[in-house]
Each structure stands twice: as C-alpha cells, then as structure tokens.
Coordinates of C-alpha atoms in Angstrom, one line a residue:
X1 CA 21.2 -34.5 -16.9
X2 CA 22.6 -32.4 -14.0
X3 CA 25.2 -30.6 -16.5
X4 CA 21.7 -29.7 -18.8
X5 CA 20.0 -28.5 -15.7
X6 CA 22.9 -26.6 -14.3
X7 CA 23.0 -24.8 -17.6
X8 CA 19.3 -24.2 -18.0
X9 CA 19.3 -22.8 -14.3
X10 CA 22.5 -20.4 -14.1
X11 CA 24.1 -20.2 -17.1
X12 CA 24.7 -16.6 -18.3
X13 CA 23.3 -15.0 -21.2
X14 CA 24.5 -16.0 -24.4
X15 CA 24.2 -15.2 -28.0
X16 CA 21.3 -17.5 -28.1
X17 CA 17.8 -15.3 -26.9
X18 CA 15.8 -18.5 -26.3
X19 CA 16.7 -18.6 -22.1
X20 CA 15.7 -15.1 -21.8
X21 CA 12.8 -15.3 -23.4
X22 CA 11.6 -18.5 -21.6
X23 CA 12.4 -17.1 -18.2
X24 CA 10.5 -13.8 -19.1
X25 CA 7.8 -15.3 -20.5
X26 CA 7.3 -17.6 -17.2
X27 CA 8.1 -14.5 -15.0
X28 CA 5.1 -12.8 -16.7
X29 CA 3.2 -16.2 -16.7
X30 CA 3.1 -16.1 -12.5
X31 CA 2.4 -12.4 -12.8
X32 CA -0.8 -13.1 -14.9
X33 CA -1.8 -15.6 -12.8
X34 CA -1.4 -13.8 -9.6
X35 CA -3.2 -10.7 -11.3
X36 CA -6.3 -12.7 -12.3
X37 CA -6.7 -14.1 -8.7
X38 CA -7.1 -10.6 -7.7
X39 CA -9.5 -9.9 -10.4
X40 CA -11.8 -12.3 -9.7
X41 CA -11.8 -10.6 -6.4
X42 CA -12.4 -7.2 -7.7
X43 CA -15.2 -8.7 -9.6
X44 CA -16.6 -11.2 -7.5
X45 CA -19.7 -9.6 -6.7
X46 CA -21.6 -6.0 -8.0
X47 CA -20.5 -4.0 -5.4
X48 CA -17.1 -4.3 -4.5
X49 CA -14.3 -1.6 -4.1
X50 CA -10.6 -1.9 -2.9
X51 CA -10.2 -0.7 0.5
X52 CA -8.2 2.1 -0.5
X53 CA -10.0 3.1 -3.2
X54 CA -13.0 4.2 -1.1
X55 CA -10.9 7.4 -0.1
X56 CA -9.0 7.9 -3.4
X57 CA -11.0 6.9 -6.2
X58 CA -14.8 7.5 -5.2
X59 CA -14.3 11.5 -6.0
X60 CA -13.2 10.8 -9.9
X61 CA -16.8 10.0 -10.5
X62 CA -17.0 13.4 -11.1
X63 CA -15.0 12.7 -14.1
X64 CA -17.9 11.1 -15.7
X65 CA -20.9 13.3 -14.3
X66 CA -19.7 16.9 -12.8
X67 CA -22.8 17.2 -10.8
X68 CA -21.6 14.7 -7.9
X69 CA -20.5 15.7 -4.6
X70 CA -21.6 19.2 -5.0
X71 CA -19.7 21.5 -2.5
X72 CA -18.6 18.3 -1.0
X73 CA -15.8 19.0 1.5
X74 CA -14.5 15.6 1.6
X75 CA -14.7 14.8 -2.1
X76 CA -12.7 18.4 -2.4
X77 CA -10.3 17.4 0.3
X78 CA -9.2 14.0 -1.9
X79 CA -9.2 15.6 -5.0
X80 CA -7.2 18.3 -4.0
X81 CA -4.5 15.8 -2.4
X82 CA -4.5 13.6 -5.6
X83 CA -1.0 13.9 -7.3
X84 CA -1.2 15.6 -10.6
X85 CA -0.2 12.6 -12.6
X86 CA -2.4 10.4 -10.7
X87 CA -5.4 12.4 -11.5
X88 CA -4.8 13.6 -15.0
X89 CA -4.6 9.5 -15.8
X90 CA -7.5 8.8 -14.5
X91 CA -9.0 11.7 -15.9
X92 CA -8.1 10.5 -19.4
X93 CA -9.6 7.3 -19.3
X94 CA -12.8 8.9 -18.2
X95 CA -12.9 11.1 -21.2
X96 CA -12.7 7.7 -23.3
X97 CA -15.4 6.6 -20.9
X98 CA -14.1 4.3 -18.4
X99 CA -15.5 4.5 -15.3
X100 CA -13.1 5.3 -13.0
X101 CA -13.9 2.5 -10.2
X102 CA -14.0 -0.2 -13.0
X103 CA -10.8 1.2 -14.0
X104 CA -9.3 1.0 -10.6
X105 CA -9.9 -2.8 -10.5
X106 CA -8.3 -3.3 -13.7
X107 CA -5.5 -1.1 -13.5
X108 CA -3.2 -3.0 -11.1
X109 CA -3.1 -5.9 -13.8
X110 CA -1.0 -3.6 -16.3
X111 CA 0.7 -2.3 -12.9
X112 CA 2.1 -5.7 -12.6
X113 CA 3.3 -6.8 -15.6
X114 CA 5.3 -3.4 -16.2
X115 CA 6.4 -4.5 -12.6
X116 CA 7.6 -7.8 -13.4
X117 CA 9.2 -6.6 -17.1
X118 CA 11.4 -4.0 -15.1
X119 CA 12.5 -6.4 -12.2
X120 CA 13.6 -8.8 -14.7
X121 CA 15.3 -6.2 -16.5
X122 CA 17.1 -4.9 -13.4
X123 CA 18.3 -8.6 -12.5
X124 CA 19.9 -8.8 -16.1
X125 CA 21.7 -5.7 -15.7
X126 CA 23.1 -7.1 -12.2
X127 CA 23.8 -10.7 -13.3
X128 CA 22.6 -11.4 -16.5
X129 CA 21.0 -15.3 -15.6
X130 CA 17.7 -15.2 -16.6
X131 CA 16.7 -17.5 -14.1
X132 CA 17.7 -14.9 -11.4
X133 CA 15.4 -12.6 -13.1
X134 CA 12.5 -15.0 -12.9
X135 CA 13.3 -15.7 -9.2
X136 CA 13.0 -12.1 -8.3
X137 CA 10.0 -11.5 -10.1
X138 CA 8.1 -14.6 -8.5
X139 CA 9.1 -13.5 -5.1
X140 CA 8.2 -9.9 -5.7
X141 CA 5.0 -10.7 -7.3
X142 CA 4.0 -12.8 -4.4
X143 CA 4.9 -10.2 -2.2
X144 CA 2.7 -7.5 -3.8
X145 CA -0.4 -9.8 -3.9
X146 CA 0.3 -10.3 0.0
X147 CA -0.4 -6.9 0.6
X148 CA -2.9 -4.1 -1.1
X149 CA -0.3 -1.7 -2.4
X150 CA -0.6 -2.5 -6.0
X151 CA -4.0 -3.8 -5.8
X152 CA -5.0 -0.5 -4.7
X153 CA -4.5 1.8 -7.8
X154 CA -4.2 4.6 -5.7
X155 CA -0.8 6.8 -6.0
X156 CA 1.3 4.1 -4.4
X157 CA 0.3 1.6 -6.6
X158 CA 2.6 3.1 -9.4
X159 CA 5.8 3.3 -7.1
X160 CA 6.8 -0.1 -7.8
X161 CA 6.9 -0.2 -12.1
X162 CA 8.0 3.6 -11.8
X163 CA 10.9 3.1 -9.2
X164 CA 12.2 -0.1 -10.6
X165 CA 12.0 1.7 -14.3
X166 CA 14.5 4.3 -12.7
X167 CA 16.7 2.1 -11.5
X168 CA 16.8 0.2 -14.6
X169 CA 17.6 3.1 -16.5
X170 CA 20.1 4.6 -14.3
X171 CA 22.1 0.9 -14.3
X172 CA 22.3 1.4 -18.0
X173 CA 23.1 5.0 -17.7
X174 CA 20.1 5.9 -20.2
X175 CA 19.4 9.6 -19.5
X176 CA 16.6 10.6 -21.1
X177 CA 14.6 7.6 -19.7
X178 CA 15.6 8.0 -16.7
X179 CA 14.6 11.4 -16.3
X180 CA 11.2 10.7 -17.8
X181 CA 11.0 8.0 -14.9
X182 CA 12.2 10.7 -12.1
X183 CA 9.1 13.3 -13.8
X184 CA 6.3 10.2 -13.4
X185 CA 7.7 9.5 -10.0
X186 CA 6.8 12.8 -9.1
X187 CA 3.7 13.1 -10.9
X188 CA 2.2 9.7 -8.9
X189 CA 4.2 9.4 -5.8
X190 CA 6.6 12.3 -5.0
X191 CA 7.9 10.7 -1.8
X192 CA 9.5 8.1 -4.5
X193 CA 11.5 11.0 -5.7
X194 CA 13.4 11.7 -2.3
X195 CA 14.8 8.0 -2.5
X196 CA 15.7 8.4 -6.5
X197 CA 17.4 11.6 -5.5
X198 CA 19.4 9.8 -3.0
X199 CA 20.4 7.3 -4.8
X200 CA 21.6 9.4 -7.6
X201 CA 23.9 11.1 -5.5
X202 CA 25.7 8.0 -4.2
X203 CA 26.6 7.6 -7.5
X204 CA 29.0 10.3 -7.2
X205 CA 30.8 8.2 -4.8
X206 CA 33.6 5.5 -5.2
X207 CA 35.0 3.1 -2.4
X208 CA 38.4 2.7 -2.1
X209 CA 38.6 0.0 0.8
X210 CA 36.7 1.8 3.5
X211 CA 37.5 5.2 2.4
X212 CA 34.6 6.9 0.5
X213 CA 36.3 9.0 -2.8
X214 CA 34.3 11.8 -5.0
X215 CA 34.0 10.1 -8.8
X216 CA 35.9 12.1 -11.3
X217 CA 33.8 11.3 -14.4
X218 CA 32.3 14.5 -15.8
X219 CA 29.7 11.9 -17.7
X220 CA 28.4 10.7 -14.3
X221 CA 28.4 14.0 -12.8
X222 CA 26.5 15.5 -15.4
X223 CA 23.8 12.5 -15.6
X224 CA 23.3 12.8 -11.7
X225 CA 23.1 16.7 -12.4
X226 CA 20.4 15.9 -14.8
X227 CA 18.4 14.0 -12.5
X228 CA 18.7 16.1 -9.7
X229 CA 17.5 19.0 -11.6
X230 CA 14.4 17.0 -12.3
X231 CA 13.6 15.9 -8.9
X232 CA 13.9 19.4 -8.1
X233 CA 11.7 20.7 -10.9
X234 CA 9.0 18.4 -9.7
X235 CA 9.4 18.5 -6.4
X236 CA 9.0 22.5 -6.2
X237 CA 5.6 22.5 -6.7
X238 CA 4.9 20.3 -3.6
X239 CA 7.2 22.2 -1.6
X240 CA 5.7 25.9 -2.1
X241 CA 2.1 24.7 -2.6
X242 CA 0.3 25.6 0.8
X243 CA -3.2 23.4 0.8
X244 CA -6.2 25.1 1.2
X245 CA -7.2 22.2 3.9
X246 CA -4.6 23.3 6.3
X247 CA -1.2 22.7 7.5
X248 CA 0.2 19.2 8.0
X249 CA -0.5 18.0 11.8
X250 CA 3.2 18.3 13.7
X251 CA 4.5 15.6 15.8
X252 CA 3.8 17.3 18.8
X253 CA 0.1 17.8 18.3
X254 CA -0.2 14.1 16.9
X255 CA 1.0 12.9 20.2
X256 CA -2.4 14.5 22.2
X257 CA -5.0 13.3 19.7
X258 CA -6.5 10.0 20.3
X259 CA -6.7 9.3 16.7
X260 CA -3.0 8.9 16.5
X261 CA -2.8 6.5 19.6
X262 CA -2.9 2.9 19.7
X263 CA -7.1 2.4 19.7
X264 CA -7.2 5.4 17.1
X265 CA -8.3 6.2 13.5
X266 CA -4.7 6.5 12.4
X267 CA -2.8 4.8 15.0
X268 CA 0.4 5.6 15.0
X269 CA 2.4 5.6 18.7
X270 CA 2.8 2.5 20.1
X271 CA 4.9 1.6 23.3
X272 CA 6.3 -1.5 22.7
X273 CA 9.4 -0.8 20.5
X274 CA 9.2 -3.4 18.1
X275 CA 5.6 -2.9 17.2
X276 CA 6.6 0.9 16.8
X277 CA 10.3 0.7 15.4
X278 CA 10.2 -2.3 13.3
X279 CA 6.5 -3.4 12.8
X280 CA 4.2 -0.3 12.5
X281 CA 2.0 -0.3 9.4
X282 CA 3.0 3.6 9.4
X283 CA 5.8 3.6 11.5
X284 CA 7.9 0.7 11.1
X285 CA 11.1 -0.1 9.1
X286 CA 10.0 -3.4 7.8
X287 CA 6.6 -4.4 6.1
X288 CA 4.2 -5.7 8.6
X289 CA 3.2 -8.6 6.5
X290 CA 6.8 -10.3 6.7
X291 CA 6.3 -10.6 10.2
X292 CA 2.6 -11.9 10.0
X293 CA 3.5 -14.5 7.6
X294 CA 4.2 -18.3 8.6
X295 CA 7.8 -18.9 9.3
X296 CA 8.5 -15.1 8.3
X297 CA 9.0 -16.5 4.5
X298 CA 10.4 -12.8 3.2
X299 CA 12.4 -12.0 6.1
X300 CA 14.4 -15.2 5.6
X301 CA 15.0 -14.4 2.0
X302 CA 15.9 -11.2 2.8
X303 CA 18.2 -12.6 4.9
X304 CA 19.7 -15.0 2.0
X305 CA 20.0 -11.5 -0.3
X306 CA 22.1 -10.2 2.4
X307 CA 24.7 -12.9 2.0
X308 CA 25.4 -11.7 -1.5
X309 CA 28.6 -9.6 -0.2
X310 CA 29.8 -12.8 1.4
X311 CA 29.0 -14.8 -1.8
X312 CA 31.4 -12.2 -3.7
X313 CA 34.7 -12.6 -1.0
X314 CA 34.6 -16.4 -2.2
X315 CA 34.5 -16.5 -6.0
X316 CA 36.1 -20.0 -6.0
X317 CA 33.6 -21.5 -4.3
X318 CA 30.6 -19.5 -5.9
X319 CA 32.0 -19.0 -9.5
X320 CA 28.8 -17.5 -10.6
X321 CA 29.3 -14.4 -8.3
X322 CA 32.4 -13.5 -11.1
X323 CA 29.4 -12.6 -13.6
X324 CA 28.0 -10.4 -11.4
X325 CA 28.7 -6.5 -12.3
X326 CA 29.1 -3.3 -10.8
X327 CA 25.2 -2.7 -10.9
X328 CA 25.1 -4.8 -7.5
X329 CA 26.0 -1.5 -5.9
X330 CA 22.6 0.0 -6.4
X331 CA 21.3 -2.5 -3.7
X332 CA 22.8 -1.3 -0.8
X333 CA 22.7 2.2 -2.1
X334 CA 18.7 1.8 -1.9
X335 CA 18.9 0.6 1.8
X336 CA 21.4 3.3 2.6
X337 CA 18.8 5.9 1.3
X338 CA 15.5 4.7 2.6
X339 CA 17.0 4.4 5.9
X340 CA 18.3 7.8 5.8
X341 CA 14.5 9.2 4.7
X342 CA 13.1 6.7 7.4
X343 CA 15.2 8.3 10.2
X344 CA 14.6 12.0 8.7
X345 CA 10.7 11.3 8.5
X346 CA 10.7 10.5 11.8
X347 CA 12.5 13.3 13.0
X348 CA 10.1 15.7 10.8
X349 CA 6.9 14.0 11.6
X350 CA 4.3 14.2 9.4
X351 CA 6.3 16.8 7.4
X352 CA 7.6 14.1 5.1
X353 CA 4.4 11.8 5.5
X354 CA 4.7 8.4 7.1
X355 CA 8.3 6.7 7.9
X356 CA 7.3 3.4 6.5
X357 CA 6.4 5.0 3.2
X358 CA 10.5 5.1 2.7
X359 CA 11.9 2.1 3.4
X360 CA 9.0 -0.8 3.3
X361 CA 8.1 -0.2 -0.6
X362 CA 11.5 -0.4 -1.3
X363 CA 12.3 -3.5 1.0
X364 CA 10.2 -5.5 -1.1
X365 CA 11.8 -4.6 -4.3
X366 CA 15.3 -5.1 -2.6
X367 CA 14.4 -8.5 -1.0
X368 CA 13.4 -10.1 -4.4
X369 CA 16.6 -8.7 -6.5
X370 CA 19.3 -9.5 -3.5
X371 CA 17.4 -13.0 -3.1
X372 CA 16.5 -13.7 -6.5
X373 CA 20.7 -13.2 -7.5
X374 CA 21.9 -15.0 -4.4
X375 CA 19.8 -17.8 -4.8
X376 CA 20.7 -18.4 -8.2
X377 CA 24.4 -17.8 -7.4
X378 CA 23.9 -20.7 -4.5
X379 CA 22.4 -23.3 -6.7
X380 CA 25.3 -22.7 -9.1
X381 CA 27.6 -23.5 -6.6
X382 CA 25.3 -26.7 -5.3
X383 CA 25.5 -27.9 -9.0
X384 CA 29.0 -27.5 -9.4
X385 CA 29.8 -29.5 -6.5
X386 CA 27.5 -32.0 -7.8
X387 CA 29.5 -32.1 -10.9
X388 CA 32.6 -32.9 -8.8
X389 CA 34.4 -29.7 -9.2
X390 CA 34.8 -29.6 -5.7
X391 CA 35.2 -32.7 -3.8
X392 CA 35.0 -33.6 -0.3
X393 CA 38.0 -35.2 0.9
X394 CA 38.8 -37.3 3.9
X395 CA 37.1 -40.8 5.5
X396 CA 33.9 -40.3 3.5
X397 CA 34.6 -39.9 0.0
X398 CA 32.1 -38.9 -2.7
X399 CA 33.6 -41.3 -5.0
X400 CA 32.3 -44.2 -3.4
X401 CA 28.6 -43.0 -3.5
X402 CA 28.8 -41.2 -7.1
X403 CA 24.8 -41.1 -7.2
X404 CA 24.6 -39.0 -3.9
X405 CA 26.0 -35.4 -5.1
X406 CA 23.7 -35.2 -7.8
X407 CA 20.5 -36.6 -6.5
X408 CA 21.1 -34.1 -3.5
X409 CA 21.5 -31.2 -6.1
X410 CA 18.4 -32.2 -7.6
X411 CA 16.4 -33.1 -4.5
X412 CA 17.2 -29.6 -3.1
X413 CA 16.8 -27.5 -6.5
X414 CA 13.1 -29.6 -6.8
X415 CA 12.3 -28.7 -3.1
X416 CA 13.6 -25.1 -3.4
X417 CA 11.2 -24.2 -6.8
X418 CA 8.2 -26.4 -5.0
X419 CA 8.4 -23.9 -1.7
X420 CA 8.5 -20.5 -4.0
X421 CA 6.1 -21.7 -6.6
X422 CA 3.7 -23.2 -3.9
X423 CA 4.1 -21.2 -0.9
X424 CA 1.1 -18.8 -1.8
X425 CA -1.2 -22.1 -1.5
X426 CA -0.2 -22.4 1.8
X427 CA -1.7 -19.2 3.2
X428 CA -5.2 -19.1 4.4
X429 CA -6.1 -16.2 2.0
X430 CA -3.9 -15.5 -1.5
X431 CA -4.0 -12.9 -3.0
X432 CA -4.8 -9.9 -0.3
X433 CA -5.8 -7.4 -2.3
X434 CA -8.2 -5.6 0.4
X435 CA -11.2 -5.8 -1.8
X436 CA -14.3 -4.9 0.4
X437 CA -18.0 -6.6 -0.9
X438 CA -20.7 -3.8 -0.2
X439 CA -23.6 -6.1 1.6
X440 CA -26.2 -3.7 1.7
X441 CA -27.4 -3.3 -2.4
X442 CA -30.8 -2.2 -1.1
X443 CA -29.4 0.6 0.3
X444 CA -27.3 1.3 -2.2
X445 CA -29.9 1.4 -4.7
X446 CA -32.4 3.7 -2.7
X447 CA -29.6 6.6 -2.3
X448 CA -28.9 6.0 -6.2
X449 CA -32.5 7.1 -7.2
X450 CA -32.3 10.1 -5.1
X451 CA -31.3 13.6 -6.0
X452 CA -27.4 14.3 -6.6
X453 CA -27.1 16.9 -4.1
X454 CA -28.2 15.0 -1.1
X455 CA -26.4 14.7 2.0
X456 CA -26.3 11.7 4.3
X457 CA -25.6 11.7 8.1
X458 CA -24.7 8.2 9.5
X459 CA -22.2 6.8 12.4
X460 CA -22.8 3.6 11.0
X461 CA -19.9 1.7 9.3
X462 CA -21.5 1.8 6.2
X463 CA -21.2 5.6 5.7
X464 CA -17.8 4.6 4.2
X465 CA -19.5 2.7 1.1
X466 CA -22.0 5.4 0.3
X467 CA -19.7 7.9 -1.7
X468 CA -18.5 4.7 -3.9
X469 CA -21.7 3.1 -4.4
X470 CA -24.3 5.6 -4.4
X471 CA -22.3 8.5 -5.8
X472 CA -24.0 10.5 -2.8
X473 CA -22.4 12.6 -0.2
X474 CA -21.9 11.8 3.4
X475 CA -21.3 14.3 6.5
X476 CA -18.7 12.0 7.9
X477 CA -17.4 8.7 8.1
X478 CA -14.6 6.6 9.1
X479 CA -12.8 5.7 6.1
X480 CA -12.6 9.7 5.4
X481 CA -11.7 10.5 8.7
X482 CA -7.8 11.2 8.2
X483 CA -6.1 13.7 10.5
X484 CA -2.7 14.8 8.7
X485 CA -4.1 18.0 7.7
X486 CA -5.5 20.4 10.3
X487 CA -8.2 22.4 8.9
X488 CA -9.5 19.3 7.1
X489 CA -9.9 17.4 10.3
X490 CA -11.0 19.8 12.1
X491 CA -14.2 19.9 10.1
X492 CA -14.4 16.7 10.2
X493 CA -14.0 16.4 13.7
X494 CA -16.7 18.9 14.1
X495 CA -19.0 17.6 11.8
X496 CA -18.7 14.1 13.9
X497 CA -19.3 15.3 17.2
X498 CA -21.9 17.7 16.3
X499 CA -23.6 14.1 14.8
X500 CA -22.6 12.3 17.8
X501 CA -24.4 15.0 20.0
X502 CA -27.6 15.3 18.0
X503 CA -28.0 11.7 17.7
X504 CA -28.2 10.9 21.2
X505 CA -29.8 14.4 22.5
X506 CA -33.0 14.5 24.0
X507 CA -33.3 18.0 23.1
X508 CA -35.9 18.1 19.5
X509 CA -34.2 21.8 19.0
X510 CA -30.6 20.2 19.1
X511 CA -31.3 17.7 16.3
X512 CA -33.6 20.3 14.2
X513 CA -30.3 22.7 14.4
X514 CA -27.9 20.3 13.3
X515 CA -30.0 19.0 10.3
X516 CA -30.2 22.4 9.1
X517 CA -26.9 23.5 9.7
X518 CA -25.6 20.9 7.8
X519 CA -28.5 20.3 5.0
X520 CA -29.0 16.8 5.9
X521 CA -31.4 14.9 4.0
X522 CA -31.1 11.7 4.9
X523 CA -30.0 10.3 8.5
X524 CA -28.9 6.4 8.5
X525 CA -28.6 4.7 12.2
X526 CA -28.2 1.3 13.2
X527 CA -31.5 -0.1 14.5
X528 CA -30.1 -0.7 17.5
X529 CA -28.4 2.6 18.1
X530 CA -30.6 4.2 19.9
X531 CA -31.3 1.6 22.7
X532 CA -29.7 2.1 26.2
X533 CA -27.5 -0.9 26.0
X534 CA -25.9 0.1 22.7
X535 CA -23.1 2.1 24.8
X536 CA -22.5 -1.1 26.5
X537 CA -22.1 -2.7 23.1
X538 CA -19.6 0.3 22.0
X539 CA -17.6 0.0 25.0
X540 CA -17.0 -4.1 24.3
X541 CA -16.7 -4.1 20.5
X542 CA -13.5 -3.4 19.2
X543 CA -14.6 -3.0 15.4
X544 CA -13.2 -0.6 13.6
X545 CA -16.5 1.7 14.0
X546 CA -16.8 1.9 17.1
X547 CA -13.0 2.6 17.8
X548 CA -13.6 5.4 15.1
X549 CA -16.7 6.7 17.6
X550 CA -15.4 6.5 20.6
X551 CA -12.7 8.6 19.7
X552 CA -14.5 11.8 19.7
X553 CA -14.1 13.1 23.1
X554 CA -15.8 14.8 24.9
X555 CA -18.8 14.3 23.0
X556 CA -19.0 10.7 22.8
X557 CA -18.2 10.5 26.9
X558 CA -21.5 13.3 26.8
X559 CA -23.7 11.0 24.8
X560 CA -23.0 8.3 26.8
X561 CA -23.5 9.6 30.0
X562 CA -26.8 11.4 29.3
X563 CA -28.1 7.8 27.4
X564 CA -27.0 5.7 30.7
X565 CA -28.5 8.6 33.0
X566 CA -31.9 7.7 31.2
X567 CA -32.3 10.3 28.6
X568 CA -34.5 9.1 25.4
X569 CA -32.9 10.5 22.2
X570 CA -35.3 12.5 20.3
X571 CA -34.8 10.8 17.3
X572 CA -36.2 7.4 19.1
X573 CA -39.7 8.9 19.0
X574 CA -39.7 9.8 15.5
X575 CA -38.0 6.2 14.2
X576 CA -40.8 4.8 13.1
X577 CA -42.7 7.7 11.5
X578 CA -39.7 9.1 9.6
X579 CA -38.4 5.5 8.4
X580 CA -38.3 5.0 4.7
X581 CA -36.2 2.1 4.5
X582 CA -34.8 -0.9 7.1
X583 CA -32.0 -2.8 5.2
X584 CA -30.4 -5.5 7.5
X585 CA -30.5 -3.7 10.7
X586 CA -30.1 -0.4 9.5
X587 CA -32.9 2.4 9.6
X588 CA -33.0 5.4 7.1
X589 CA -34.5 8.2 8.3
X590 CA -36.2 11.0 6.3
X591 CA -34.3 14.6 7.7
X592 CA -37.5 16.5 6.3
X593 CA -39.9 14.4 8.3
X594 CA -37.7 14.4 11.5
X595 CA -37.9 18.3 11.5
X596 CA -41.8 18.4 10.9
X597 CA -42.4 15.6 13.3
X598 CA -40.3 17.5 16.3
X599 CA -42.2 20.7 15.2
X600 CA -45.4 19.1 15.9

C-alpha cells in the first residue's frame, strides 16, 4: 500500500497520461468549487457589486447605452485610465449584449480556470510530478479567494493567468506564445510587463559558482531581444501619453496630504516599520492577508518553498530533487526582479504606481509554485524512508517496529492533505471576494426612473453605489476620490469641499449658488446630518465615510465650527418641504424645490 501511495503522489510522468489527467482534473475541480462559492456571493442579491468594480466597471454601462453619464468627470476619468485591452475586452462582450456588471461577476470563473491550468503547467516544467501541480494550484486558488484581486474582474485580475502563461512559454522557449503573453500584459496590466522584462533579462545570466556570466547562446539572445522588443512596443504608449487629468502626484506632494496619511482615503504612509515596509496594502512587500490569517499559513508555506535550494543540495536524502529541471531558476529570478521594482517604485513614488503591486501578486504565485514542489519532494523523501531505503541505526532499531515507518508516513500524509484541503473551512469567511450588497433598493429604483443626465450630490456612503446600481451620475463619492492624478483629484477635492460648505451653510445664497454651479438635481443626505450632534458622531465614528469627510480641511473644520456655534444649515429649513423620498434613514431632496423654497 505504501509503495502504491508513494508512486501515486511522487512518481514522475511516464508513458501513461492517466496521473496527469487525474491531478489536473482534481486541480480544476477545486478551482471550480472555490469559484462557485464566489459566484454564490456575486449573485446572492439583486444589488451586488464587487468593491473595486464600483470604480472600474460602472462606467462601462456606456457600452450598452452611450447616453449614460453625460459629461461625467468621474466616469471620464476611469474610462481614460482603463488599459486599452481591458476596456476593449468588456466592450466586445457588451456588443454581444452582455451587461458589463453581469460580466464582471462571471469573468473571475474563467480567469481562475486559466490561472489554474497555467500554474499546473508551470509546475510540470519544473518538476514533472502531477501531484506537485495539484498542491501548487490548490494553494494558489485558496490564496486568490482570500483576497479580492481576481474576483474584482479589474485589470489586476488578468495579471495571474497572463504572468503564469508568460512563465510557462518562457520555460518552454515558445517564442510567439511568449510574445503574445507580454503583449496581453501590456494591454491589461502594464506593471506586469516590467516584471516580465526583468525576468527575460536574467535569462542571459549564467552562474558559475558565485560568479555571473553572460550567456553565449545566440538563440537565447534572440529570444530575449524579441521579448524586450515586444515589452518596449506595448509600454511606449504609456510612457509617451500625457493624461488629460494631470500628472501623477509626487511622493513629496503625497506626504503633505491627509489623503495618504494613516487616516486618509488612500492611506499609504505609516510610521510603523512593519506596517509600511512589510504589510502595508499599498506600500508593503508581503501580501497583507498572510499577516492576518491564522497561524500565518501562507507565510509558513513560503518558508517551506524557500527550502528548495537546500533540498537540491542533498539528492541522496531527497531523491525526487534530482527530477527538478533547470526551470527552477525562474523562481529566484521572479523574487529578484520583483524586489528590484519594489525598491524602484518606492524611490520613484508614485511614478510606477504602488510598490506593493510589484511583489504581492508575484509572491502569491511564487509561494504556490515553490511550496507545491517542496512539499512533494519532502513527501517523496518521507515515503522513501518509510519503505526502508534509509533506516535509522543505533540502539533504537526500526526493524523491531516494522509497522512504524509506514504508519508515520501515512499519518503525516493524511494530516497534511487534510490541512491543505480543509484549511478554508477554518476561516470565518471564505471566499473573501469583496462583494458589497446594496441595502437601499427603494433608493436605486427611484433614481433609475429619473432622467439619464441628472447629477446627485451626497456625502453619504450610498453615493458610491449610485452610479453602479442606478446608472446616474454623482458629484463626488468616497470610492471615486482617488488622489493619484493631480488635476482629477483637485476637481474632486473642490467639489467635495464645496458640498460640505453648502450642506452646512446657513446662507441660502451659498446653497443656491452651489446647486447652480454644479447642476445638481437631487441632494441625498443622512436624516441626522443636519442636527448639531452629527459632528460629534463624525468625530467618534471610524467608518470609511466619516474618515473620508474629515480629510477635507479646511471645509470640514469650518462647517463643524459653524454648526457647533449654533448656526442652522439652510437645508434644515427645506428638508421636510423638498423631500421626495426617505429610505432607511436617508432623505432625498429635490434641488429645484430647494432653490424655489430659498427664493421664497
């Protein structure tokens, strides 16, 4: 039984394809199961949207109806920021009648299957043992569904299948598929091209002991030159194109902005070393979920994977290590290149976007690949020992207990398998796909019935959901207050500050001027927002919306001081008269009624 199990788990590929088919099918099965759990969340209610799709997908409803979001500053910004391939991909399916929001919910299923297939194929290029491919894909799928990257169906969701495809074709030296993978990376997630280009360059380096040597194989030179040429072609437009929404904020500017502070909308700078350099969601080296998960599950597995170089040094003790191909060199290359771009991104803040984007995605894949291979090599050594190839000698002889080694090997294998497979069930929530459920159906239905060119002003958290669920424009909202492009954010900051001042101003003329300046049609407020005690609530509340409002100084401090000194907002006098809907603690005011009431 032990011999059969040993061959089942660690035998390299032979003439029969049955083990390959079995383990690949099992890998895809778990991918389908996890994806199905994600789909249950995505379609669990009529109004559900993924947190990042609120920003990156809402404007794509223009593909179905071009009259939506006319002259919308926010929609125009996100449309202009979308990578060309990503936008064209959604547009293609929209022309076929598939609603972009619906498509964003089913797309992760396909991306996960592609990611699983290429992950399995990469392992086979490094260690042709199908069980290793299964372990790697299982770990990767678990990690993917503990974070919302692939579930978001945003540009970064395409990184995983495209980068793994690049690695696979690179190891096989398949030129045209490799070039296609690089081109698609540039069209969907450009930062990934920088990682691929770095890995390509390292293909020309050969190590003789501790000394690097330049490769002398002309075929490698030609392959690398073609890959770098493709990378240059797809990245050149990004380098030359100037955004109509202004240049990217510099690191020096960001350090002076509340938005990038610990309590800001896009918190980046932290005084604590580990929270900034190691675990920061935007600034840190490691995936933040590794730190949060019980017992640092994936961090431990990464440590196991890092044992691979040690295992290779002792082939007599770890015989399966002799089956590892030269493709293993690509793993430390990924780590080296990712670290380089991480440091460069910090040095050039924010010209290369966020530093974490160059390591955290790659570490998830690196952990899965290295851990899957290392665990398989260790299991093979365990079974080899159990079969008596290496017996411990001394006073305690295993010959006296012939049942012990097989029983130990079997027990450890079962325990390890159960841990891998059942680990998600130990979490409070799995998958963590980041789907948000809209809780104001009456509000959404009301705005859906209004003209397509209306503009809604609101400081409430629901303002972020309105464009997605109602296809109507908002003046500003927390989810869209991204401070990376200076001209875009200057407009958002001005709008939000003006809204805060107008909402709490006792001067009717200021309210009327605000409505006319921005063409406001409806004003959505919290039913308690105009009461004197509301600012005390904001000061104590640590919700995302409250934090977002408080960062708009001096407008917030001016409004707070004015109300605390007894000034009554002009809106308070027209709330009852101009209310057209009051859903669950919110009040919808008609702007025309406000203007007419103030005039009178």
